[in-house]
């Protein structure tokens, strides 16, 4: 299809998964149960939804110890490598408090303070995602968060996957609770007898987790509402079709709603990618998910000139953009809306998902137009600092009073008048 | 009351105004009407709710011109002074894109890009708040936002207050729409025939505006959900009681739900403040609102030692903290949770509200524990940059594959295998 044709079906590709009313109502019910009955409600819901009866939710020291026996040395080496890279990258995001004193008697600034307590949701069930643990815990740790807690659904045997436990221990988590879904989000937002109330909840999850995060937003901070994720590969004849196909498939295997998209001006390449996608899919363990994703949202978009590609990229605002073109760095300036930009033929999405260092928690579902990757900045808050001495205040007193009176806020005006004249100026009745 | 006594009623003071179900349902209905019928729905709702029938919503060039004739030179001078101070402070918040190249063949970084379109809500009705215009528009402008739009409810005569129009023009706004309440938020979130769909909505508003912002959050970014605001003045005998009283009253006049709180260890000062509050209140135009606020949430908290005060401050996480004590800078280190910290006897809240330079859009309702003042950083987004060359990728290929296989994501593993061996490694079926 050409660029022009693409636009007619843009809405179809970019269609957002919005939360449905049934999910929201179920989630509201769960949140109210947790608020009212705390741990008892968690226990009941875990029995109902995860089919496990847990006397205690918190992972014990023994369970951590056991976990280390169950993971391979190769896993631990790879985890350590990833941890080091993630730490190095995120350390550069650390912001400093600052102040200016450019006028005598005036000091202005911004104080950076870490959040005190953070809760991280780590999806569980059939698969385990130790990379999610590292990507959420490490920036919080670097920010200086005092205590970091994880909630993750228990497996059928009442345990947590050992790779998650080891990743959490290595990253420096304070405690892990075997709680899944909306009940975990509610527990972190409002606290229970055993689960601490936190100031911010981060981490991915299914539709129930997403809905719960939106519900508690405002009472507690959240990172984002995660939706289906996208890859958009901009390619020319310098890119090997097998690589492009493999990267599209690595996106597709995440989720039936994932959007694996390639944009090229090269018709021959497009055809080769199509063939490679079909061939490689058959070799993969998650081919049923992949086929669904390809069918629903998989696209190879043929444009006339490659510069059209950037218009499409910016319009989709995808989670991942790969520039597999002759001069990728020259074209970086045209990408405005993307969670992460992968440059060249040897920087596949999988590199960023696990190991390069930048965060893999990226804005999904088109929100890269206005959101950023998770970072150290998500685990601190800022406070303004304002100091004027008497001379500085009196010099500008009349202007403050003028603005306050324009807004009919006489008490504001009076707080300045008093300091100027040492008495109340007048009655405003 | 003593510090100990305070704790027993802490929950009462800190009680949050949560949105009620009726507000939410009304707001959902309004949002759906705007989504379905666009401008026609806005026109209908504006007739119903603001009692004005508007053929066109957008403020015309002539209306801007007229506005300049209606404001005083003193207002324009004060506005210009405020604008310059706000610009100077916010310019220091500008962040730069950065990258590192600390390993050969590896380039990592973060690209900063301004948002494209922003919508700002400015409350209207009886009062007009030109300061809100400056505080929202200037950081967006400095960030490099391409187009900035304001929505504000029309007055009974179908016009917008001239001070708002002049402030908007001076700050560099692109267009103003005479639309109020939830309908304005919905119009910005989803776009209509005349109102542009934006990427982020900022600005304060009543309960309907707050509820609408929460509803559209995720489809569009928002700054925060504004609630009733707080001041917490920590004072000792070095602070004049009349100043403290005046500052408490300037907070109280905002809103019946405002929380004007003073904490001191000096019983004599406490009594003097109480007297001053009563005396000054009678002189003020908004004394009915002030008396309500004082009655509901006004407190002078007597502690045994001033260091207890900081525990209370951090627990309340107030919008404004004033340190009116002998060595305020020495005690800055103990304030963790505050939107803005005002230092000394000549830095009243009113100074920060209008003119000092830092933003007056601050986290309210206890959210300073996890949120920050509005700033330039709110109007940009970040994209990660990831480049590995072939050598760098192959060096770490095994570790990526190990982690991908742990997470059972074979397509991820395969995207690396292919680059390593030039062929598909194996079948994962």
CSV table of N, CA and C in Angstrom, one decimal, chain B residues 63-203:
chain,number,residue,atom,x,y,z
B,63,UNK,N,-11.6,41.2,20.0
B,63,UNK,CA,-11.8,41.1,21.4
B,63,UNK,C,-10.5,41.3,22.1
B,64,UNK,N,-9.4,40.7,21.6
B,64,UNK,CA,-8.1,41.0,22.2
B,64,UNK,C,-7.7,42.4,22.2
B,65,UNK,N,-8.0,43.1,21.1
B,65,UNK,CA,-7.7,44.6,21.0
B,65,UNK,C,-8.5,45.3,22.0
B,66,UNK,N,-9.8,45.0,22.1
B,66,UNK,CA,-10.6,45.7,23.1
B,66,UNK,C,-10.1,45.5,24.5
B,67,UNK,N,-9.6,44.3,24.8
B,67,UNK,CA,-9.1,43.9,26.1
B,67,UNK,C,-8.0,44.9,26.6
B,68,UNK,N,-7.1,45.2,25.6
B,68,UNK,CA,-6.0,46.1,26.0
B,68,UNK,C,-6.5,47.4,26.4
B,69,UNK,N,-7.6,47.9,25.8
B,69,UNK,CA,-8.2,49.2,26.2
B,69,UNK,C,-8.8,49.2,27.6
B,70,UNK,N,-9.1,48.0,28.1
B,70,UNK,CA,-9.8,47.9,29.4
B,70,UNK,C,-8.9,47.7,30.6
B,71,UNK,N,-7.6,47.4,30.4
B,71,UNK,CA,-6.8,47.2,31.5
B,71,UNK,C,-5.9,48.4,31.8
B,72,UNK,N,-5.5,48.5,33.1
B,72,UNK,CA,-4.7,49.7,33.5
B,72,UNK,C,-3.3,49.6,33.1
B,73,UNK,N,-2.5,50.7,33.0
B,73,UNK,CA,-1.1,50.6,32.8
B,73,UNK,C,-0.4,50.0,34.0
B,74,UNK,N,-0.9,50.2,35.2
B,74,UNK,CA,-0.3,49.5,36.4
B,74,UNK,C,-0.4,48.0,36.3
B,75,UNK,N,-1.6,47.5,35.8
B,75,UNK,CA,-1.7,46.1,35.6
B,75,UNK,C,-0.7,45.6,34.6
B,76,UNK,N,-0.6,46.3,33.5
B,76,UNK,CA,0.3,45.8,32.5
B,76,UNK,C,1.8,45.8,33.0
B,77,UNK,N,2.1,46.8,33.8
B,77,UNK,CA,3.5,46.8,34.3
B,77,UNK,C,3.7,45.7,35.3
B,78,UNK,N,2.7,45.4,36.1
B,78,UNK,CA,2.9,44.3,37.1
B,78,UNK,C,2.9,43.0,36.4
B,79,UNK,N,2.1,42.8,35.4
B,79,UNK,CA,2.1,41.6,34.6
B,79,UNK,C,3.4,41.3,33.9
B,80,UNK,N,4.0,42.4,33.3
B,80,UNK,CA,5.3,42.3,32.6
B,80,UNK,C,6.4,41.9,33.6
B,81,UNK,N,6.3,42.5,34.8
B,81,UNK,CA,7.3,42.1,35.8
B,81,UNK,C,7.2,40.6,36.2
B,82,UNK,N,6.0,40.2,36.4
B,82,UNK,CA,5.7,38.8,36.8
B,82,UNK,C,6.2,37.9,35.6
B,83,UNK,N,5.8,38.3,34.4
B,83,UNK,CA,6.2,37.5,33.2
B,83,UNK,C,7.7,37.3,33.1
B,84,UNK,N,8.5,38.4,33.3
B,84,UNK,CA,9.9,38.4,33.2
B,84,UNK,C,10.5,37.5,34.3
B,85,UNK,N,10.0,37.6,35.5
B,85,UNK,CA,10.5,36.7,36.6
B,85,UNK,C,10.2,35.3,36.4
B,86,UNK,N,9.0,35.0,35.9
B,86,UNK,CA,8.6,33.6,35.7
B,86,UNK,C,9.5,33.0,34.5
B,87,UNK,N,9.7,33.8,33.5
B,87,UNK,CA,10.5,33.4,32.4
B,87,UNK,C,12.0,33.0,32.8
B,88,UNK,N,12.5,34.0,33.6
B,88,UNK,CA,13.9,33.8,34.1
B,88,UNK,C,14.0,32.5,34.9
B,89,UNK,N,13.1,32.2,35.8
B,89,UNK,CA,13.2,31.1,36.7
B,89,UNK,C,13.0,29.8,35.8
B,90,UNK,N,12.0,29.8,35.0
B,90,UNK,CA,11.7,28.6,34.2
B,90,UNK,C,12.8,28.2,33.2
B,91,UNK,N,13.4,29.3,32.7
B,91,UNK,CA,14.5,29.0,31.7
B,91,UNK,C,15.5,28.1,32.2
B,92,UNK,N,15.7,28.1,33.6
B,92,UNK,CA,16.8,27.3,34.2
B,92,UNK,C,16.3,25.8,34.3
B,93,UNK,N,15.0,25.6,34.0
B,93,UNK,CA,14.6,24.2,34.1
B,93,UNK,C,14.7,23.5,32.7
B,94,UNK,N,15.2,24.2,31.7
B,94,UNK,CA,15.3,23.6,30.4
B,94,UNK,C,16.3,22.4,30.4
B,95,UNK,N,15.8,21.3,29.9
B,95,UNK,CA,16.8,20.1,29.9
B,95,UNK,C,17.3,19.9,28.5
B,96,UNK,N,18.5,19.4,28.4
B,96,UNK,CA,19.1,19.1,27.1
B,96,UNK,C,19.1,17.6,26.8
B,97,UNK,N,18.9,17.3,25.5
B,97,UNK,CA,19.2,15.9,25.1
B,97,UNK,C,20.6,15.6,25.4
B,98,UNK,N,20.9,14.3,25.7
B,98,UNK,CA,22.3,14.0,26.0
B,98,UNK,C,22.6,12.6,25.4
B,99,UNK,N,23.8,12.3,25.2
B,99,UNK,CA,24.2,10.9,24.9
B,99,UNK,C,25.6,10.6,25.4
B,100,UNK,N,25.8,9.3,25.6
B,100,UNK,CA,27.2,8.9,26.1
B,100,UNK,C,27.7,7.9,25.0
B,101,UNK,N,29.0,7.9,25.0
B,101,UNK,CA,29.7,7.0,24.0
B,101,UNK,C,30.9,6.5,24.8
B,102,UNK,N,30.6,5.9,26.0
B,102,UNK,CA,31.7,5.6,26.8
B,102,UNK,C,32.4,4.2,26.4
B,103,UNK,N,31.6,3.4,25.6
B,103,UNK,CA,32.2,2.2,25.1
B,103,UNK,C,32.3,2.3,23.6
B,104,UNK,N,33.4,1.9,23.0
B,104,UNK,CA,33.5,2.0,21.5
B,104,UNK,C,32.3,1.2,20.9
B,105,UNK,N,31.7,1.8,19.9
B,105,UNK,CA,30.6,1.1,19.2
B,105,UNK,C,29.2,1.2,19.9
B,106,UNK,N,29.2,1.8,21.1
B,106,UNK,CA,27.9,1.9,21.8
B,106,UNK,C,27.6,3.4,22.0
B,107,UNK,N,26.4,3.8,21.6
B,107,UNK,CA,25.9,5.2,21.9
B,107,UNK,C,24.6,5.1,22.5
B,108,UNK,N,24.4,5.6,23.7
B,108,UNK,CA,23.2,5.6,24.4
B,108,UNK,C,22.8,7.1,24.8
B,109,UNK,N,21.6,7.4,24.9
B,109,UNK,CA,21.2,8.7,25.3
B,109,UNK,C,19.7,8.9,25.5
B,110,UNK,N,19.4,10.2,25.6
B,110,UNK,CA,18.0,10.5,25.8
B,110,UNK,C,17.7,11.8,25.0
B,111,UNK,N,16.7,11.8,24.2
B,111,UNK,CA,16.4,12.9,23.3
B,111,UNK,C,15.2,13.6,23.9
B,112,UNK,N,15.3,14.9,24.1
B,112,UNK,CA,14.2,15.7,24.7
B,112,UNK,C,13.5,16.4,23.5
B,113,UNK,N,12.1,16.2,23.5
B,113,UNK,CA,11.3,16.8,22.4
B,113,UNK,C,10.1,17.5,23.0
B,114,UNK,N,9.9,18.8,22.6
B,114,UNK,CA,8.7,19.5,23.2
B,114,UNK,C,7.4,18.8,22.7
B,115,UNK,N,6.4,18.9,23.6
B,115,UNK,CA,5.0,18.5,23.1
B,115,UNK,C,4.6,19.4,22.0
B,116,UNK,N,3.7,18.9,21.2
B,116,UNK,CA,3.3,19.7,20.0
B,116,UNK,C,2.2,20.7,20.3
B,117,UNK,N,1.2,20.2,21.0
B,117,UNK,CA,0.0,21.0,21.3
B,117,UNK,C,-0.4,20.8,22.7
B,118,UNK,N,-0.7,21.9,23.4
B,118,UNK,CA,-1.1,21.9,24.8
B,118,UNK,C,-2.4,22.7,25.0
B,119,UNK,N,-3.2,22.2,25.8
B,119,UNK,CA,-4.5,23.0,26.2
B,119,UNK,C,-4.4,23.3,27.7
B,120,UNK,N,-4.7,24.6,28.0
B,120,UNK,CA,-4.7,25.1,29.3
B,120,UNK,C,-6.1,25.5,29.8
B,121,UNK,N,-6.5,25.0,30.9
B,121,UNK,CA,-7.8,25.4,31.4
B,121,UNK,C,-7.6,26.6,32.4
B,122,UNK,N,-8.3,27.7,32.2
B,122,UNK,CA,-8.2,28.8,33.1
B,122,UNK,C,-9.6,29.1,33.7
B,123,UNK,N,-9.8,28.9,35.0
B,123,UNK,CA,-11.1,29.1,35.6
B,123,UNK,C,-11.6,30.5,35.4
B,124,UNK,N,-12.9,30.7,35.3
B,124,UNK,CA,-13.4,32.0,35.0
B,124,UNK,C,-14.6,32.3,36.0
B,125,UNK,N,-15.7,32.7,35.4
B,125,UNK,CA,-16.8,33.0,36.3
B,125,UNK,C,-16.6,34.3,36.9
B,126,UNK,N,-16.9,34.4,38.3
B,126,UNK,CA,-16.9,35.6,39.0
B,126,UNK,C,-15.5,36.3,39.0
B,127,UNK,N,-14.5,35.5,39.3
B,127,UNK,CA,-13.1,36.1,39.3
B,127,UNK,C,-12.3,35.7,38.1
B,128,UNK,N,-11.2,36.4,37.8
B,128,UNK,CA,-10.4,36.1,36.7
B,128,UNK,C,-9.0,35.9,37.2
B,129,UNK,N,-8.2,35.0,36.7
B,129,UNK,CA,-6.9,34.7,37.2
B,129,UNK,C,-5.8,34.8,36.1
B,130,UNK,N,-5.4,36.1,35.8
B,130,UNK,CA,-4.3,36.2,34.8
B,130,UNK,C,-3.1,35.5,35.3
B,131,UNK,N,-2.8,35.4,36.6
B,131,UNK,CA,-1.6,34.7,37.0
B,131,UNK,C,-1.6,33.3,36.6
B,132,UNK,N,-2.8,32.6,36.6
B,132,UNK,CA,-2.8,31.2,36.1
B,132,UNK,C,-2.4,31.1,34.7
B,133,UNK,N,-2.8,32.1,33.9
B,133,UNK,CA,-2.4,32.1,32.5
B,133,UNK,C,-0.9,32.1,32.4
B,134,UNK,N,-0.2,33.1,33.0
B,134,UNK,CA,1.3,33.2,33.0
B,134,UNK,C,1.9,31.9,33.4
B,135,UNK,N,1.5,31.3,34.6
B,135,UNK,CA,2.1,30.2,35.2
B,135,UNK,C,2.0,28.9,34.4
B,136,UNK,N,1.0,28.8,33.5
B,136,UNK,CA,0.8,27.6,32.7
B,136,UNK,C,1.5,27.8,31.3
B,137,UNK,N,1.3,29.0,30.7
B,137,UNK,CA,1.7,29.3,29.4
B,137,UNK,C,3.3,29.4,29.3
B,138,UNK,N,3.9,30.1,30.2
B,138,UNK,CA,5.3,30.4,30.1
B,138,UNK,C,6.2,29.1,30.1
B,139,UNK,N,6.0,28.2,31.0
B,139,UNK,CA,6.8,27.0,30.9
B,139,UNK,C,6.6,26.2,29.6
B,140,UNK,N,5.4,26.2,29.1
B,140,UNK,CA,5.1,25.5,27.8
B,140,UNK,C,5.8,26.2,26.7
B,141,UNK,N,5.8,27.5,26.7
B,141,UNK,CA,6.5,28.3,25.7
B,141,UNK,C,8.0,28.1,25.7
B,142,UNK,N,8.6,28.1,26.9
B,142,UNK,CA,10.0,27.8,27.1
B,142,UNK,C,10.4,26.4,26.6
B,143,UNK,N,9.5,25.5,26.9
B,143,UNK,CA,9.8,24.1,26.5
B,143,UNK,C,9.8,24.0,24.9
B,144,UNK,N,9.2,24.9,24.2
B,144,UNK,CA,9.1,24.9,22.8
B,144,UNK,C,7.9,24.3,22.2
B,145,UNK,N,6.8,24.2,23.0
B,145,UNK,CA,5.5,23.7,22.5
B,145,UNK,C,5.1,24.6,21.3
B,146,UNK,N,4.7,23.9,20.2
B,146,UNK,CA,4.3,24.6,19.0
B,146,UNK,C,3.1,25.4,19.1
B,147,UNK,N,2.0,24.8,19.7
B,147,UNK,CA,0.8,25.6,19.8
B,147,UNK,C,0.1,25.4,21.1
B,148,UNK,N,-0.3,26.6,21.7
B,148,UNK,CA,-0.8,26.6,23.1
B,148,UNK,C,-2.2,27.2,23.1
B,149,UNK,N,-3.1,26.5,23.6
B,149,UNK,CA,-4.5,26.9,23.6
B,149,UNK,C,-5.1,27.0,25.0
B,150,UNK,N,-6.0,28.0,25.1
B,150,UNK,CA,-6.6,28.2,26.4
B,150,UNK,C,-8.1,27.9,26.3
B,151,UNK,N,-8.7,27.3,27.3
B,151,UNK,CA,-10.2,27.3,27.4
B,151,UNK,C,-10.6,27.9,28.7
B,152,UNK,N,-11.6,28.8,28.7
B,152,UNK,CA,-12.0,29.5,29.9
B,152,UNK,C,-13.5,29.8,29.7
B,153,UNK,N,-14.3,29.6,30.8
B,153,UNK,CA,-15.7,29.8,30.7
B,153,UNK,C,-16.1,31.3,30.3
B,154,UNK,N,-17.1,31.5,29.5
B,154,UNK,CA,-17.5,32.8,29.1
B,154,UNK,C,-18.2,33.5,30.3
B,155,UNK,N,-18.0,34.8,30.4
B,155,UNK,CA,-18.8,35.6,31.4
B,155,UNK,C,-20.3,35.6,30.9
B,156,UNK,N,-21.2,36.2,31.7
B,156,UNK,CA,-22.6,36.2,31.4
B,156,UNK,C,-22.8,37.0,30.1
B,157,UNK,N,-21.9,38.0,29.8
B,157,UNK,CA,-22.0,38.8,28.5
B,157,UNK,C,-21.4,38.1,27.3
B,158,UNK,N,-21.0,36.9,27.5
B,158,UNK,CA,-20.4,36.1,26.3
B,158,UNK,C,-18.9,36.5,26.1
B,159,UNK,N,-18.3,37.3,26.9
B,159,UNK,CA,-17.0,37.7,26.7
B,159,UNK,C,-16.0,37.0,27.7
B,160,UNK,N,-14.7,37.2,27.5
B,160,UNK,CA,-13.7,36.7,28.5
B,160,UNK,C,-13.2,38.0,29.2
B,161,UNK,N,-12.9,37.9,30.5
B,161,UNK,CA,-12.3,38.9,31.3
B,161,UNK,C,-11.1,39.5,30.6
B,162,UNK,N,-11.0,40.8,30.4
B,162,UNK,CA,-9.9,41.4,29.6
B,162,UNK,C,-8.5,41.1,30.2
B,163,UNK,N,-8.4,41.0,31.6
B,163,UNK,CA,-7.1,40.7,32.2
B,163,UNK,C,-6.6,39.3,31.7
B,164,UNK,N,-7.5,38.4,31.5
B,164,UNK,CA,-7.1,37.1,31.0
B,164,UNK,C,-6.6,37.2,29.6
B,165,UNK,N,-7.4,37.9,28.8
B,165,UNK,CA,-7.0,38.1,27.4
B,165,UNK,C,-5.6,38.7,27.2
B,166,UNK,N,-5.4,39.8,28.0
B,166,UNK,CA,-4.1,40.5,27.9
B,166,UNK,C,-3.0,39.6,28.4
B,167,UNK,N,-3.2,38.9,29.5
B,167,UNK,CA,-2.1,38.0,30.0
B,167,UNK,C,-1.8,36.9,29.0
B,168,UNK,N,-2.9,36.4,28.3
B,168,UNK,CA,-2.7,35.3,27.3
B,168,UNK,C,-1.9,35.8,26.1
B,169,UNK,N,-2.2,37.0,25.7
B,169,UNK,CA,-1.5,37.7,24.5
B,169,UNK,C,-0.1,37.9,24.9
B,170,UNK,N,0.2,38.5,26.1
B,170,UNK,CA,1.5,38.8,26.5
B,170,UNK,C,2.4,37.5,26.6
B,171,UNK,N,1.7,36.4,27.1
B,171,UNK,CA,2.5,35.1,27.3
B,171,UNK,C,2.7,34.4,25.9
B,172,UNK,N,1.9,34.7,24.9
B,172,UNK,CA,2.1,34.1,23.6
B,172,UNK,C,1.2,32.9,23.3
B,173,UNK,N,0.0,33.0,23.8
B,173,UNK,CA,-1.0,31.9,23.5
B,173,UNK,C,-1.5,32.0,22.1
B,174,UNK,N,-1.8,30.9,21.5
B,174,UNK,CA,-2.2,30.8,20.1
B,174,UNK,C,-3.7,31.1,19.9
B,175,UNK,N,-4.5,30.5,20.8
B,175,UNK,CA,-6.0,30.8,20.7
B,175,UNK,C,-6.7,30.6,22.0
B,176,UNK,N,-7.8,31.2,22.2
B,176,UNK,CA,-8.6,31.1,23.4
B,176,UNK,C,-10.0,30.7,23.0
B,177,UNK,N,-10.5,29.7,23.7
B,177,UNK,CA,-11.9,29.3,23.5
B,177,UNK,C,-12.8,29.5,24.7
B,178,UNK,N,-13.9,30.1,24.5
B,178,UNK,CA,-14.9,30.4,25.6
B,178,UNK,C,-15.6,29.1,25.9
B,179,UNK,N,-15.0,28.2,26.6
B,179,UNK,CA,-15.6,26.9,27.0
B,179,UNK,C,-15.2,26.6,28.4
B,180,UNK,N,-16.2,26.2,29.2
B,180,UNK,CA,-15.8,26.0,30.6
B,180,UNK,C,-16.0,24.5,31.0
B,181,UNK,N,-15.6,24.2,32.2
B,181,UNK,CA,-15.9,22.9,32.8
B,181,UNK,C,-15.5,21.7,32.1
B,182,UNK,N,-16.2,20.6,32.3
B,182,UNK,CA,-15.8,19.3,31.7
B,182,UNK,C,-15.8,19.3,30.2
B,183,UNK,N,-16.7,20.1,29.7
B,183,UNK,CA,-16.8,20.2,28.2
B,183,UNK,C,-15.5,20.7,27.6
B,184,UNK,N,-14.8,21.6,28.3
B,184,UNK,CA,-13.5,22.2,27.8
B,184,UNK,C,-12.5,21.1,27.8
B,185,UNK,N,-12.5,20.3,28.9
B,185,UNK,CA,-11.5,19.2,29.0
B,185,UNK,C,-11.7,18.2,27.9
B,186,UNK,N,-13.0,17.8,27.7
B,186,UNK,CA,-13.3,16.8,26.7
B,186,UNK,C,-12.9,17.3,25.3
B,187,UNK,N,-13.2,18.6,25.0
B,187,UNK,CA,-12.9,19.2,23.7
B,187,UNK,C,-11.4,19.1,23.5
B,188,UNK,N,-10.6,19.5,24.4
B,188,UNK,CA,-9.1,19.4,24.3
B,188,UNK,C,-8.7,17.9,24.1
B,189,UNK,N,-9.3,17.0,24.9
B,189,UNK,CA,-8.8,15.6,24.8
B,189,UNK,C,-9.1,14.9,23.5
B,190,UNK,N,-10.3,15.2,22.9
B,190,UNK,CA,-10.7,14.5,21.7
B,190,UNK,C,-10.8,15.4,20.5
B,191,UNK,N,-10.8,16.7,20.7
B,191,UNK,CA,-10.9,17.6,19.5
B,191,UNK,C,-12.3,17.7,19.0
B,192,UNK,N,-12.6,18.9,18.5
B,192,UNK,CA,-13.9,19.1,17.8
B,192,UNK,C,-13.7,19.8,16.5
B,193,UNK,N,-14.7,20.2,15.8
B,193,UNK,CA,-14.5,20.9,14.6
B,193,UNK,C,-13.7,22.2,14.8
B,194,UNK,N,-13.8,22.9,15.9
B,194,UNK,CA,-13.0,24.1,16.1
B,194,UNK,C,-11.9,24.0,17.1
B,195,UNK,N,-12.1,23.1,18.1
B,195,UNK,CA,-11.1,23.0,19.2
B,195,UNK,C,-10.1,21.9,18.8
B,196,UNK,N,-8.8,22.3,18.9
B,196,UNK,CA,-7.8,21.2,18.5
B,196,UNK,C,-7.6,20.2,19.6
B,197,UNK,N,-7.4,19.0,19.2
B,197,UNK,CA,-7.0,17.9,20.1
B,197,UNK,C,-5.6,18.1,20.5
B,198,UNK,N,-5.4,18.1,21.9
B,198,UNK,CA,-4.0,18.4,22.3
B,198,UNK,C,-3.4,17.2,22.9
B,199,UNK,N,-2.1,17.3,23.3
B,199,UNK,CA,-1.4,16.1,23.9
B,199,UNK,C,-1.4,16.2,25.4
B,200,UNK,N,-1.6,17.4,25.9
B,200,UNK,CA,-1.6,17.5,27.4
B,200,UNK,C,-2.5,18.7,27.8
B,201,UNK,N,-3.2,18.5,28.9
B,201,UNK,CA,-4.1,19.5,29.5
B,201,UNK,C,-3.6,19.9,30.8
B,202,UNK,N,-3.4,21.2,31.1
B,202,UNK,CA,-3.0,21.6,32.4
B,202,UNK,C,-3.9,22.7,32.9
B,203,UNK,N,-3.8,23.1,34.1
B,203,UNK,CA,-4.6,24.2,34.7
B,203,UNK,C,-5.6,23.7,35.7
